[in-house]
Short mmCIF file of C-alpha atoms in Angstrom, two decimals:
data_model
loop_
_atom_site.label_atom_id
_atom_site.label_comp_id
_atom_site.label_asym_id
_atom_site.label_seq_id
_atom_site.Cartn_x
_atom_site.Cartn_y
_atom_site.Cartn_z
CA UNK A 1 -13.59 11.62 -15.51
CA UNK A 2 -10.68 10.97 -17.87
CA UNK A 3 -7.39 10.63 -16.09
CA UNK A 4 -4.38 11.09 -18.35
CA UNK A 5 -0.95 10.18 -16.92
CA UNK A 6 0.81 9.82 -20.29
CA UNK A 7 4.44 10.83 -20.00
CA UNK A 8 4.56 10.08 -16.26
CA UNK A 9 6.68 7.37 -14.58
CA UNK A 10 5.12 5.59 -11.66
CA UNK A 11 6.86 3.26 -9.20
CA UNK A 12 4.64 0.89 -7.24
CA UNK A 13 6.38 -1.11 -4.49
CA UNK A 14 5.28 -4.61 -3.62
CA UNK A 15 3.50 -4.92 -6.91
CA UNK A 16 3.95 -8.51 -8.01
CA UNK A 17 0.39 -9.25 -6.73
CA UNK A 18 -2.60 -7.98 -4.83
CA UNK A 19 -3.14 -4.27 -4.20
CA UNK A 20 0.23 -3.32 -5.72
CA UNK A 21 -0.45 -5.08 -9.01
CA UNK A 22 -3.96 -3.68 -9.17
CA UNK A 23 -2.59 -0.13 -8.65
CA UNK A 24 0.13 -0.66 -11.28
CA UNK A 25 -2.49 -1.89 -13.76
CA UNK A 26 -4.70 1.15 -13.11
CA UNK A 27 -1.84 3.56 -13.56
CA UNK A 28 -0.90 1.84 -16.81
CA UNK A 29 -4.52 2.12 -18.02
CA UNK A 30 -4.20 5.87 -17.36
CA UNK A 31 -1.15 6.00 -19.63
CA UNK A 32 1.70 5.97 -17.10
CA UNK A 33 4.91 4.09 -17.51
CA UNK A 34 4.86 1.75 -14.53
CA UNK A 35 7.70 0.19 -12.58
CA UNK A 36 6.85 -2.98 -10.65
CA UNK A 37 9.04 -3.99 -7.74
CA UNK A 38 9.45 -7.14 -5.66
CA UNK A 39 12.07 -9.50 -4.40
CA UNK A 40 11.24 -12.54 -6.51
CA UNK A 41 12.32 -12.08 -10.13
CA UNK A 42 10.20 -14.87 -11.59
CA UNK A 43 6.95 -13.77 -9.93
CA UNK A 44 7.71 -10.11 -10.73
CA UNK A 45 8.34 -10.84 -14.45
CA UNK A 46 5.11 -12.91 -14.61
CA UNK A 47 3.22 -9.97 -13.08
CA UNK A 48 4.75 -7.51 -15.60
CA UNK A 49 3.82 -9.84 -18.50
CA UNK A 50 0.27 -10.17 -17.15
CA UNK A 51 -0.05 -6.44 -16.93
CA UNK A 52 1.15 -5.95 -20.51
CA UNK A 53 -1.39 -8.58 -21.56
CA UNK A 54 -4.28 -6.90 -19.79
CA UNK A 55 -3.34 -3.32 -20.84
CA UNK A 56 -2.40 -3.32 -24.58
CA UNK A 57 0.53 -1.07 -25.28
CA UNK A 58 1.46 -0.75 -21.51
CA UNK A 59 5.04 0.31 -20.78
CA UNK A 60 5.95 -1.82 -17.72
CA UNK A 61 9.35 -2.35 -16.17
CA UNK A 62 10.12 -4.97 -13.48
CA UNK A 63 12.91 -4.19 -11.01
CA UNK A 64 13.74 -7.00 -8.63
CA UNK A 65 15.10 -5.61 -5.36
CA UNK A 66 14.62 -5.88 -1.61
CA UNK A 67 13.30 -2.49 -0.59
CA UNK A 68 13.55 -3.31 3.11
CA UNK A 69 17.34 -2.67 2.70
CA UNK A 70 19.37 0.38 1.77
CA UNK A 71 20.91 -1.58 -1.08
CA UNK A 72 17.56 -2.41 -2.52
CA UNK A 73 16.61 1.23 -2.52
CA UNK A 74 19.86 2.08 -4.35
CA UNK A 75 19.19 -0.63 -6.91
CA UNK A 76 15.77 0.87 -7.65
CA UNK A 77 17.14 4.33 -7.96
CA UNK A 78 19.92 3.16 -10.29
CA UNK A 79 17.26 1.58 -12.56
CA UNK A 80 14.74 4.45 -12.31
CA UNK A 81 16.37 7.77 -11.35
CA UNK A 82 13.35 9.94 -12.07
CA UNK A 83 9.85 9.22 -10.76
CA UNK A 84 6.61 11.27 -11.00
CA UNK A 85 4.37 8.97 -8.95
CA UNK A 86 5.56 6.98 -6.05
CA UNK A 87 3.23 4.45 -4.44
CA UNK A 88 4.57 2.93 -1.30
CA UNK A 89 2.51 -0.22 -1.05
CA UNK A 90 5.12 -2.68 0.29
CA UNK A 91 4.04 -4.12 3.64
CA UNK A 92 3.83 -7.27 5.84
CA UNK A 93 1.08 -8.31 8.20
CA UNK A 94 0.27 -11.23 10.46
CA UNK A 95 -1.57 -11.96 13.64
CA UNK A 96 0.28 -12.39 16.93
CA UNK A 97 -0.77 -12.25 20.61
CA UNK A 98 0.45 -8.79 21.78
CA UNK A 99 2.69 -10.11 24.61
CA UNK A 100 4.35 -12.57 22.26
CA UNK A 101 5.62 -9.93 19.77
CA UNK A 102 9.39 -9.95 19.90
CA UNK A 103 11.76 -7.08 19.51
CA UNK A 104 12.86 -8.49 16.17
CA UNK A 105 9.24 -8.55 14.92
CA UNK A 106 8.68 -4.98 16.05
CA UNK A 107 11.78 -3.93 14.13
CA UNK A 108 10.81 -5.93 11.06
CA UNK A 109 7.37 -4.28 10.88
CA UNK A 110 8.79 -0.80 11.23
CA UNK A 111 11.62 -1.31 8.74
CA UNK A 112 9.33 -3.01 6.17
CA UNK A 113 6.17 -0.92 6.49
CA UNK A 114 7.58 2.50 7.39
CA UNK A 115 11.32 2.87 6.79
CA UNK A 116 11.11 1.44 3.25
CA UNK A 117 8.69 4.21 2.36
CA UNK A 118 10.77 6.89 4.11
CA UNK A 119 13.86 5.93 2.09
CA UNK A 120 12.08 6.19 -1.18
CA UNK A 121 10.36 9.46 -0.42
CA UNK A 122 13.70 10.91 0.70
CA UNK A 123 15.24 9.69 -2.57
CA UNK A 124 12.56 10.81 -5.06
CA UNK A 125 10.90 13.83 -3.44
CA UNK A 126 13.67 16.34 -4.28
CA UNK A 127 13.43 15.52 -8.04
CA UNK A 128 9.61 15.95 -7.88
CA UNK A 129 9.85 19.29 -6.21
CA UNK A 130 12.56 20.47 -8.63
CA UNK A 131 10.27 19.64 -11.58
CA UNK A 132 7.28 21.21 -9.83
CA UNK A 133 5.07 18.10 -10.09
CA UNK A 134 4.80 14.78 -8.29
CA UNK A 135 2.60 12.40 -6.32
CA UNK A 136 3.49 10.34 -3.31
CA UNK A 137 0.91 7.84 -2.06
CA UNK A 138 1.52 5.74 1.01
CA UNK A 139 -0.80 2.71 1.45
CA UNK A 140 -1.88 2.76 5.12
CA UNK A 141 -4.65 0.67 6.75
CA UNK A 142 -7.79 0.96 8.84
CA UNK A 143 -5.59 -0.78 11.45
CA UNK A 144 -3.83 2.56 11.84
CA UNK A 145 -6.86 4.03 13.57
CA UNK A 146 -8.75 0.96 14.85
CA UNK A 147 -5.82 -1.00 16.22
CA UNK A 148 -6.57 -4.79 16.06
CA UNK A 149 -5.64 -6.57 19.30
CA UNK A 150 -4.32 -9.46 17.27
CA UNK A 151 -1.83 -7.38 15.26
CA UNK A 152 -0.83 -4.23 17.14
CA UNK A 153 2.67 -4.30 15.57
CA UNK A 154 1.05 -3.90 12.17
CA UNK A 155 -1.27 -1.21 13.44
CA UNK A 156 1.66 0.68 14.98
CA UNK A 157 3.52 0.66 11.62
CA UNK A 158 0.46 1.96 9.70
CA UNK A 159 -0.21 4.72 12.26
CA UNK A 160 3.43 5.75 11.81
CA UNK A 161 2.86 5.85 8.02
CA UNK A 162 0.07 8.47 8.55
CA UNK A 163 2.55 10.65 10.36
CA UNK A 164 5.23 10.18 7.65
CA UNK A 165 2.73 11.20 4.99
CA UNK A 166 1.59 14.34 6.83
CA UNK A 167 5.13 15.40 7.61
CA UNK A 168 6.51 14.99 4.09
CA UNK A 169 3.39 16.79 2.74
CA UNK A 170 4.51 19.81 4.85
CA UNK A 171 8.02 19.46 3.42
CA UNK A 172 6.56 19.62 -0.10
CA UNK A 173 4.15 22.44 0.61
CA UNK A 174 3.75 24.89 -2.32
CA UNK A 175 5.88 22.87 -4.73
CA UNK A 176 3.19 21.28 -6.87
CA UNK A 177 3.93 17.89 -5.23
CA UNK A 178 1.27 16.14 -3.16
CA UNK A 179 1.78 13.59 -0.45
CA UNK A 180 -1.12 11.52 0.80
CA UNK A 181 -1.92 8.31 2.57
CA UNK A 182 -4.72 5.92 1.57
CA UNK A 183 -6.32 4.09 4.49
CA UNK A 184 -7.29 0.67 3.04
CA UNK A 185 -9.68 -1.62 4.81
CA UNK A 186 -9.40 -5.38 4.80
CA UNK A 187 -8.76 -6.24 1.13
CA UNK A 188 -9.36 -9.38 -0.75
CA UNK A 189 -5.94 -10.75 -1.54
CA UNK A 190 -4.43 -14.21 -1.22
CA UNK A 191 -2.59 -13.25 1.92
CA UNK A 192 -5.78 -11.89 3.51
CA UNK A 193 -7.68 -15.07 2.55
CA UNK A 194 -5.09 -17.03 4.55
CA UNK A 195 -5.38 -14.55 7.39
CA UNK A 196 -9.15 -14.87 7.42
CA UNK A 197 -8.91 -18.66 7.52
CA UNK A 198 -6.40 -18.42 10.35
CA UNK A 199 -8.95 -16.49 12.45
CA UNK A 200 -12.22 -18.17 11.55
CA UNK A 201 -11.18 -21.66 10.46
CA UNK A 202 -11.38 -23.78 7.32
CA UNK A 203 -14.79 -25.25 7.76
CA UNK A 204 -16.93 -22.45 6.22
CA UNK A 205 -17.29 -21.75 2.45
CA UNK A 206 -15.37 -18.63 1.51
CA UNK A 207 -18.30 -16.21 1.28
CA UNK A 208 -19.49 -17.30 4.80
CA UNK A 209 -15.94 -17.19 6.18
CA UNK A 210 -15.54 -13.65 4.88
CA UNK A 211 -18.76 -12.51 6.48
CA UNK A 212 -17.91 -14.20 9.76
CA UNK A 213 -14.46 -12.50 9.76
CA UNK A 214 -16.03 -9.08 9.28
CA UNK A 215 -18.68 -9.77 11.91
CA UNK A 216 -16.31 -10.95 14.56
CA UNK A 217 -13.09 -9.00 13.81
CA UNK A 218 -14.02 -5.89 11.81
CA UNK A 219 -17.54 -5.03 12.93
CA UNK A 220 -17.07 -1.32 12.29
CA UNK A 221 -17.11 -1.82 8.50
CA UNK A 222 -20.28 -0.50 6.90
CA UNK A 223 -19.88 -2.55 3.70
CA UNK A 224 -19.35 -5.77 5.74
CA UNK A 225 -17.17 -7.38 3.08
CA UNK A 226 -13.57 -7.43 1.98
CA UNK A 227 -12.62 -4.63 -0.44
CA UNK A 228 -11.38 -5.66 -3.84
CA UNK A 229 -7.86 -4.49 -4.83
CA UNK A 230 -9.20 -2.64 -7.83
CA UNK A 231 -11.30 -0.45 -5.46
CA UNK A 232 -8.09 0.69 -3.72
CA UNK A 233 -6.48 1.17 -7.10
CA UNK A 234 -9.26 3.50 -8.31
CA UNK A 235 -8.61 5.90 -5.41
CA UNK A 236 -4.84 5.76 -5.84
CA UNK A 237 -5.07 6.46 -9.61
CA UNK A 238 -7.27 9.46 -8.92
CA UNK A 239 -4.90 10.84 -6.27
CA UNK A 240 -2.05 10.39 -8.74
CA UNK A 241 -3.84 12.47 -11.32
CA UNK A 242 -3.77 16.26 -12.12
CA UNK A 243 -7.40 16.35 -10.89
CA UNK A 244 -6.21 15.74 -7.35
CA UNK A 245 -3.85 18.66 -7.26
CA UNK A 246 -5.49 20.29 -4.18
CA UNK A 247 -5.42 17.15 -2.07
CA UNK A 248 -2.29 16.83 0.07
CA UNK A 249 -1.38 15.90 3.59
CA UNK A 250 -4.62 13.85 3.70
CA UNK A 251 -5.49 10.39 4.92
CA UNK A 252 -8.04 9.35 2.32
CA UNK A 253 -10.19 6.36 3.31
CA UNK A 254 -11.20 3.29 1.28
CA UNK A 255 -11.89 1.30 4.37
CA UNK A 256 -15.46 0.09 4.00
CA UNK A 257 -17.00 3.04 5.83
CA UNK A 258 -15.54 2.47 9.26
CA UNK A 259 -17.57 4.03 12.05
CA UNK A 260 -16.56 5.25 15.54
CA UNK A 261 -13.08 6.25 14.43
CA UNK A 262 -11.34 9.58 13.86
CA UNK A 263 -8.57 10.47 11.51
CA UNK A 264 -6.82 13.74 12.39
#
């Protein structure tokens, strides 16, 4: 399958590393102009430079802004007023005993993982519908449907993101714009490596630690390994393409084949 996104502008939030950077790279390989976002200018510029180095001829713009705030959303819009593909990847996660999660932490998870996406959809969706073409992808998580006991605040935010995706898909019905969520399973990033070590300890070699984490904490996974960021990116690039024009309002899974769970 040849995916051609030449002439399209794609914004990927939280894209200085990990899944976001893999998605931005995949979109650039398909010919899109990509906009990377993050709070740290130095790391963001390094990510954009690395992308240009790995994808010859890539058109990559770095916009440093804090998208957990209204001002950050305004800064992004001022820099990039028209977007064809919006990938809401920005998110935070950590483990915490349920009864120790504070009101402030609940609010932080909702504002970062949900409200930041809502603001950008609200900003960019009207332009997409006016032009008769657009793609909105919200990066959710298997934690949305199999809530981990050690991070229910994170699971709550990702469940909410599924509802956000479905609702905005209905708003965009019949316009040529699709809105979908991608349910990502545990993915091999630096932050997840730290998370795995936090739960299983530092004594085991990484390959064994990964397997032990999956066995003890994510036993529903059929692949029984962490997913690589590029595997998430492949799905998002496809859903961003003209070939995915009939897929909207969906929760598409790249979660390692989770069993005993239902997505409405």
